């Protein structure tokens, strides 16, 4: 199972990718998480990536592709993945097709999570995440039980540098200009389904699973 989740910032890609990856027993591959990991190590590559991420701009394709290839070459990704945050540009989408076709595979389905801008701004301004286990919280809809501490491991929760209001708007603009064209790219290949991302996390998950089941049924 090789699934790509497309959607604007704050659509719920990361939240749903974790659930889908568990359900289909494949890894969750997030270029945002990989980049934040590289940034935390304060390497030259990390410093270069951070300068783009802090401004809400896309990190250059060559750098992201280099990191993605390393991740996809790992053993656990051979049987499939749920990809979140990649591709984000047409050259990235074409490169992903090339990488997969070299090993005789292709993307099975692309789910586009559609969410209104107002909800995105609300969600991202209320996001906190655990630096230890990566779990994210919506401080309004599903806050942690103990004030700003992770329910799972008790770590103090953090907010992301790129969730400042002015950077959220910038990221939304970047999505519309650079990533939205991928919807047509995958529609033309007949592998895209649109899922409404408003509603509870469980409701959205069931909609996504329903679309994936439907696609699998049609292709068998
Ligand atoms: P990345 O980390 O990929 O960020 P993003 O795409 O902007 O998406 P987010 O992580 O903000 O949102 P999400 O859709 O995953 O939503 P989430 O589930 O967290 O990328 C960050 C940066 O890295 C980019 O700006 C760029 O600079 C760089 N980058 C990454 N990949 C790149 C690439 N391929 N090329 C170039 N540059 C790249 O949910 C958000 C909040 O809402 C959470 O608090 C969550 O708890 C809550 N929530 C989710 N679903 C629901 C629901 N149904 N109801 C209520 N609350 C919900």
CSV table of C-alpha atoms and ligand atoms in Angstrom, one decimal:
chain,number,residue,atom,x,y,z
A,1,UNK,CA,0.0,0.0,0.0
A,2,UNK,CA,1.6,3.3,-1.2
A,3,UNK,CA,-0.6,6.2,-0.3
A,4,UNK,CA,0.0,10.0,-0.6
A,5,UNK,CA,-1.8,12.5,1.5
A,6,UNK,CA,-2.2,15.9,-0.1
A,7,UNK,CA,-3.6,19.0,1.6
A,8,UNK,CA,-3.0,22.5,2.9
A,9,UNK,CA,-1.1,23.1,6.1
A,10,UNK,CA,-3.2,22.1,9.1
A,11,UNK,CA,-5.6,19.9,7.0
A,12,UNK,CA,-4.9,16.9,9.3
A,13,UNK,CA,-2.4,15.1,7.1
A,14,UNK,CA,0.0,14.2,9.9
A,15,UNK,CA,-2.9,13.2,12.3
A,16,UNK,CA,-4.5,10.9,9.8
A,17,UNK,CA,-1.3,9.5,8.4
A,18,UNK,CA,-0.4,8.1,11.8
A,19,UNK,CA,-3.8,6.3,12.0
A,20,UNK,CA,-3.6,5.0,8.4
A,21,UNK,CA,0.0,3.8,8.8
A,22,UNK,CA,-1.1,1.8,11.9
A,23,UNK,CA,-4.1,0.4,10.2
A,24,UNK,CA,-2.2,-0.7,7.0
A,25,UNK,CA,1.0,-1.6,8.9
A,26,UNK,CA,3.3,0.6,6.8
A,27,UNK,CA,5.5,3.5,8.0
A,28,UNK,CA,4.4,7.1,8.1
A,29,UNK,CA,6.8,9.1,6.0
A,30,UNK,CA,6.6,12.8,6.6
A,31,UNK,CA,9.1,15.2,5.0
A,32,UNK,CA,8.1,17.8,7.5
A,33,UNK,CA,9.2,15.5,10.4
A,34,UNK,CA,12.4,14.5,8.6
A,35,UNK,CA,13.3,18.1,8.0
A,36,UNK,CA,12.6,19.1,11.6
A,37,UNK,CA,14.8,16.2,12.7
A,38,UNK,CA,17.6,17.4,10.5
A,39,UNK,CA,17.1,21.0,11.8
A,40,UNK,CA,17.4,19.8,15.4
A,41,UNK,CA,20.8,18.3,14.6
A,42,UNK,CA,22.1,21.7,13.6
A,43,UNK,CA,23.9,20.4,10.5
A,44,UNK,CA,24.6,22.6,7.5
A,45,UNK,CA,21.7,21.0,5.7
A,46,UNK,CA,19.5,21.6,8.7
A,47,UNK,CA,20.4,25.3,8.8
A,48,UNK,CA,19.7,25.7,5.1
A,49,UNK,CA,16.3,24.0,5.5
A,50,UNK,CA,15.4,26.0,8.6
A,51,UNK,CA,15.8,29.3,6.8
A,52,UNK,CA,13.0,28.3,4.4
A,53,UNK,CA,10.7,26.6,7.0
A,54,UNK,CA,10.7,29.6,9.4
A,55,UNK,CA,9.5,31.8,6.5
A,56,UNK,CA,6.8,29.3,5.5
A,57,UNK,CA,8.5,28.7,2.1
A,58,UNK,CA,9.2,25.3,0.6
A,59,UNK,CA,12.7,23.8,1.1
A,60,UNK,CA,14.4,23.4,-2.3
A,61,UNK,CA,13.5,20.2,-4.2
A,62,UNK,CA,17.0,18.9,-4.4
A,63,UNK,CA,17.5,18.9,-0.7
A,64,UNK,CA,14.1,17.4,0.1
A,65,UNK,CA,14.6,14.7,-2.5
A,66,UNK,CA,18.0,13.7,-1.2
A,67,UNK,CA,16.4,13.2,2.3
A,68,UNK,CA,13.4,11.3,0.9
A,69,UNK,CA,15.5,8.9,-1.1
A,70,UNK,CA,17.4,8.0,2.0
A,71,UNK,CA,14.2,7.4,3.9
A,72,UNK,CA,12.5,5.3,1.1
A,73,UNK,CA,15.6,3.1,0.8
A,74,UNK,CA,15.1,1.9,4.4
A,75,UNK,CA,13.9,-1.6,4.9
A,76,UNK,CA,10.5,-0.8,6.5
A,77,UNK,CA,9.4,1.4,3.5
A,78,UNK,CA,9.8,-1.4,1.0
A,79,UNK,CA,6.4,-2.8,1.6
A,80,UNK,CA,4.7,0.6,1.4
A,81,UNK,CA,4.1,3.9,3.1
A,82,UNK,CA,1.7,6.6,4.0
A,83,UNK,CA,3.4,9.8,2.7
A,84,UNK,CA,2.5,13.1,4.2
A,85,UNK,CA,4.0,16.4,3.0
A,86,UNK,CA,5.5,15.0,-0.2
A,87,UNK,CA,5.2,15.7,-3.1
A,88,UNK,CA,4.6,19.5,-2.9
A,89,UNK,CA,5.7,20.6,-6.4
A,90,UNK,CA,5.3,19.1,-9.8
A,91,UNK,CA,9.0,18.2,-10.1
A,92,UNK,CA,8.7,16.4,-6.7
A,93,UNK,CA,5.7,14.4,-8.0
A,94,UNK,CA,7.6,13.4,-11.1
A,95,UNK,CA,10.6,12.4,-9.1
A,96,UNK,CA,8.5,10.3,-6.8
A,97,UNK,CA,7.0,8.5,-9.9
A,98,UNK,CA,10.6,7.9,-11.1
A,99,UNK,CA,11.9,6.6,-7.8
A,100,UNK,CA,9.0,4.1,-7.5
A,101,UNK,CA,9.1,3.0,-11.1
A,102,UNK,CA,12.8,2.2,-10.8
A,103,UNK,CA,11.8,-0.5,-8.2
A,104,UNK,CA,8.7,-1.6,-10.1
A,105,UNK,CA,6.1,0.2,-8.0
A,106,UNK,CA,3.7,3.0,-8.2
A,107,UNK,CA,1.4,5.1,-6.0
A,108,UNK,CA,-1.8,3.2,-5.2
A,109,UNK,CA,-3.9,6.2,-4.2
A,110,UNK,CA,-3.8,9.9,-3.4
A,111,UNK,CA,-6.2,11.4,-0.8
A,112,UNK,CA,-6.7,15.2,-0.9
A,113,UNK,CA,-7.9,16.5,2.4
A,114,UNK,CA,-10.0,19.6,1.7
A,115,UNK,CA,-10.4,22.0,4.6
A,116,UNK,CA,-11.6,25.7,4.6
A,117,UNK,CA,-9.0,28.3,5.3
A,118,UNK,CA,-10.7,29.6,8.4
A,119,UNK,CA,-10.6,26.1,10.0
A,120,UNK,CA,-6.9,25.8,9.1
A,121,UNK,CA,-6.0,29.0,10.8
A,122,UNK,CA,-8.0,27.9,13.9
A,123,UNK,CA,-6.4,24.5,14.0
A,124,UNK,CA,-2.8,25.7,13.5
A,125,UNK,CA,-3.1,28.4,16.1
A,126,UNK,CA,-4.3,25.8,18.6
A,127,UNK,CA,-1.7,23.1,17.8
A,128,UNK,CA,0.8,21.8,20.3
A,129,UNK,CA,2.9,18.7,19.9
A,130,UNK,CA,5.1,16.4,21.9
A,131,UNK,CA,8.8,16.6,21.1
A,132,UNK,CA,9.3,13.0,22.4
A,133,UNK,CA,6.6,10.9,20.7
A,134,UNK,CA,5.4,13.4,18.0
A,135,UNK,CA,1.7,13.3,19.1
A,136,UNK,CA,-0.2,16.5,18.2
A,137,UNK,CA,-3.0,18.1,20.2
A,138,UNK,CA,-5.6,20.6,19.3
A,139,UNK,CA,-5.6,22.8,22.4
A,140,UNK,CA,-9.3,23.7,21.9
A,141,UNK,CA,-10.9,20.4,20.5
A,142,UNK,CA,-8.7,17.7,22.2
A,143,UNK,CA,-6.4,19.3,24.8
A,144,UNK,CA,-4.0,17.1,26.9
A,145,UNK,CA,-5.4,16.0,30.3
A,146,UNK,CA,-2.6,17.7,32.2
A,147,UNK,CA,-1.9,21.3,31.2
A,148,UNK,CA,0.6,21.4,28.3
A,149,UNK,CA,2.0,17.9,29.0
A,150,UNK,CA,1.8,14.9,26.7
A,151,UNK,CA,-0.8,12.3,27.8
A,152,UNK,CA,1.4,9.5,26.5
A,153,UNK,CA,4.8,10.3,28.1
A,154,UNK,CA,4.4,13.5,30.2
A,155,UNK,CA,6.8,15.6,28.1
A,156,UNK,CA,6.1,19.4,28.1
A,157,UNK,CA,4.3,20.2,24.8
A,158,UNK,CA,5.8,22.7,22.3
A,159,UNK,CA,4.4,24.9,19.5
A,160,UNK,CA,6.0,25.0,16.1
A,161,UNK,CA,7.9,28.1,14.9
A,162,UNK,CA,6.0,28.1,11.7
A,163,UNK,CA,2.6,28.2,13.4
A,164,UNK,CA,2.9,32.0,13.9
A,165,UNK,CA,-0.2,33.7,12.3
A,166,UNK,CA,1.9,35.5,9.6
A,167,UNK,CA,3.7,32.3,8.7
A,168,UNK,CA,0.4,30.3,8.5
A,169,UNK,CA,-0.9,32.7,5.9
A,170,UNK,CA,2.4,32.4,4.0
A,171,UNK,CA,2.2,28.6,4.0
A,172,UNK,CA,-1.4,28.7,2.8
A,173,UNK,CA,-0.4,30.9,-0.1
A,174,UNK,CA,2.5,28.6,-1.0
A,175,UNK,CA,0.1,25.6,-0.9
A,176,UNK,CA,-2.2,27.3,-3.3
A,177,UNK,CA,0.5,28.4,-5.8
A,178,UNK,CA,2.9,25.4,-5.7
A,179,UNK,CA,1.1,22.3,-4.4
A,180,UNK,CA,-2.5,22.7,-5.5
A,181,UNK,CA,-1.6,21.9,-9.2
A,182,UNK,CA,-0.8,18.4,-8.0
A,183,UNK,CA,-4.5,17.8,-7.6
A,184,UNK,CA,-4.9,17.9,-11.4
A,185,UNK,CA,-1.6,15.9,-11.9
A,186,UNK,CA,-3.1,13.0,-9.9
A,187,UNK,CA,-6.7,13.4,-11.1
A,188,UNK,CA,-5.4,13.0,-14.7
A,189,UNK,CA,-3.8,9.7,-13.6
A,190,UNK,CA,-7.2,8.6,-12.0
A,191,UNK,CA,-5.8,8.0,-8.6
A,192,UNK,CA,-7.0,11.0,-6.6
A,193,UNK,CA,-9.9,11.1,-4.2
A,194,UNK,CA,-11.0,14.2,-2.3
A,195,UNK,CA,-12.0,13.8,1.3
A,196,UNK,CA,-13.6,16.5,3.4
A,197,UNK,CA,-11.3,17.2,6.3
A,198,UNK,CA,-13.7,19.0,8.6
A,199,UNK,CA,-15.3,16.9,11.3
A,200,UNK,CA,-13.9,14.8,14.1
A,201,UNK,CA,-10.6,13.0,13.6
A,202,UNK,CA,-12.5,9.6,13.6
A,203,UNK,CA,-15.0,10.8,11.1
A,204,UNK,CA,-12.3,12.0,8.7
A,205,UNK,CA,-10.4,8.7,9.2
A,206,UNK,CA,-13.4,6.7,8.3
A,207,UNK,CA,-14.0,8.8,5.2
A,208,UNK,CA,-10.4,8.2,4.1
A,209,UNK,CA,-10.5,4.5,4.7
A,210,UNK,CA,-13.8,4.3,2.8
A,211,UNK,CA,-12.2,6.0,-0.2
A,212,UNK,CA,-9.2,3.7,-0.1
A,213,UNK,CA,-11.4,0.6,0.2
A,214,UNK,CA,-13.4,1.8,-2.8
A,215,UNK,CA,-10.2,2.4,-4.8
A,216,UNK,CA,-8.9,-1.1,-3.9
A,217,UNK,CA,-12.2,-2.7,-4.8
A,218,UNK,CA,-12.2,-1.0,-8.2
A,219,UNK,CA,-8.7,-2.0,-9.1
A,220,UNK,CA,-9.1,-5.7,-8.1
B,1,LIG,P1,4.9,20.0,7.2
B,1,LIG,O1,5.4,19.6,8.6
B,1,LIG,O2,4.6,19.0,6.2
B,1,LIG,O3,3.7,21.0,7.5
B,1,LIG,P2,2.4,21.2,6.7
B,1,LIG,O4,2.1,20.6,5.4
B,1,LIG,O5,2.3,22.7,6.6
B,1,LIG,O6,1.3,20.6,7.5
B,1,LIG,P3,1.1,20.6,9.0
B,1,LIG,O7,2.1,19.6,9.7
B,1,LIG,O8,1.1,22.0,9.5
B,1,LIG,O9,-0.4,20.1,9.1
B,1,LIG,P4,-1.1,18.7,8.9
B,1,LIG,O10,-1.9,18.8,7.7
B,1,LIG,O11,-0.1,17.6,9.1
B,1,LIG,O12,-2.1,18.8,10.1
B,1,LIG,P5,-2.0,18.1,11.6
B,1,LIG,O13,-2.4,16.7,11.5
B,1,LIG,O14,-0.7,18.4,12.2
B,1,LIG,O15,6.0,21.0,6.6
B,1,LIG,C1,6.5,22.0,7.3
B,1,LIG,C2,7.5,22.8,6.4
B,1,LIG,O16,8.6,21.9,6.0
B,1,LIG,C3,7.0,23.3,5.1
B,1,LIG,O17,6.4,24.6,5.3
B,1,LIG,C4,8.2,23.4,4.3
B,1,LIG,O18,9.0,24.5,4.6
B,1,LIG,C5,9.0,22.2,4.7
B,1,LIG,N1,8.6,21.0,3.9
B,1,LIG,C6,8.0,19.8,4.3
B,1,LIG,N2,7.9,19.0,3.2
B,1,LIG,C7,8.4,19.6,2.2
B,1,LIG,C8,8.5,19.2,0.8
B,1,LIG,N3,8.1,18.1,0.3
B,1,LIG,N4,9.1,20.1,-0.1
B,1,LIG,C9,9.6,21.3,0.4
B,1,LIG,N5,9.5,21.7,1.7
B,1,LIG,C10,8.9,20.9,2.5
B,1,LIG,O19,-3.2,18.9,12.3
B,1,LIG,C11,-3.0,20.3,12.6
B,1,LIG,C12,-3.7,20.5,13.9
B,1,LIG,O20,-5.1,20.2,13.8
B,1,LIG,C13,-3.2,19.6,15.1
B,1,LIG,O21,-3.3,20.4,16.3
B,1,LIG,C14,-4.3,18.5,15.1
B,1,LIG,O22,-4.4,17.9,16.4
B,1,LIG,C15,-5.5,19.2,14.7
B,1,LIG,N6,-6.5,18.4,14.0
B,1,LIG,C16,-6.2,17.5,12.9
B,1,LIG,N7,-7.3,16.9,12.5
B,1,LIG,C17,-8.4,17.4,13.3
B,1,LIG,C18,-9.8,17.2,13.3
B,1,LIG,N8,-10.4,16.4,12.5
B,1,LIG,N9,-10.5,17.9,14.3
B,1,LIG,C19,-9.9,18.8,15.1
B,1,LIG,N10,-8.5,19.0,15.1
B,1,LIG,C20,-7.8,18.4,14.2
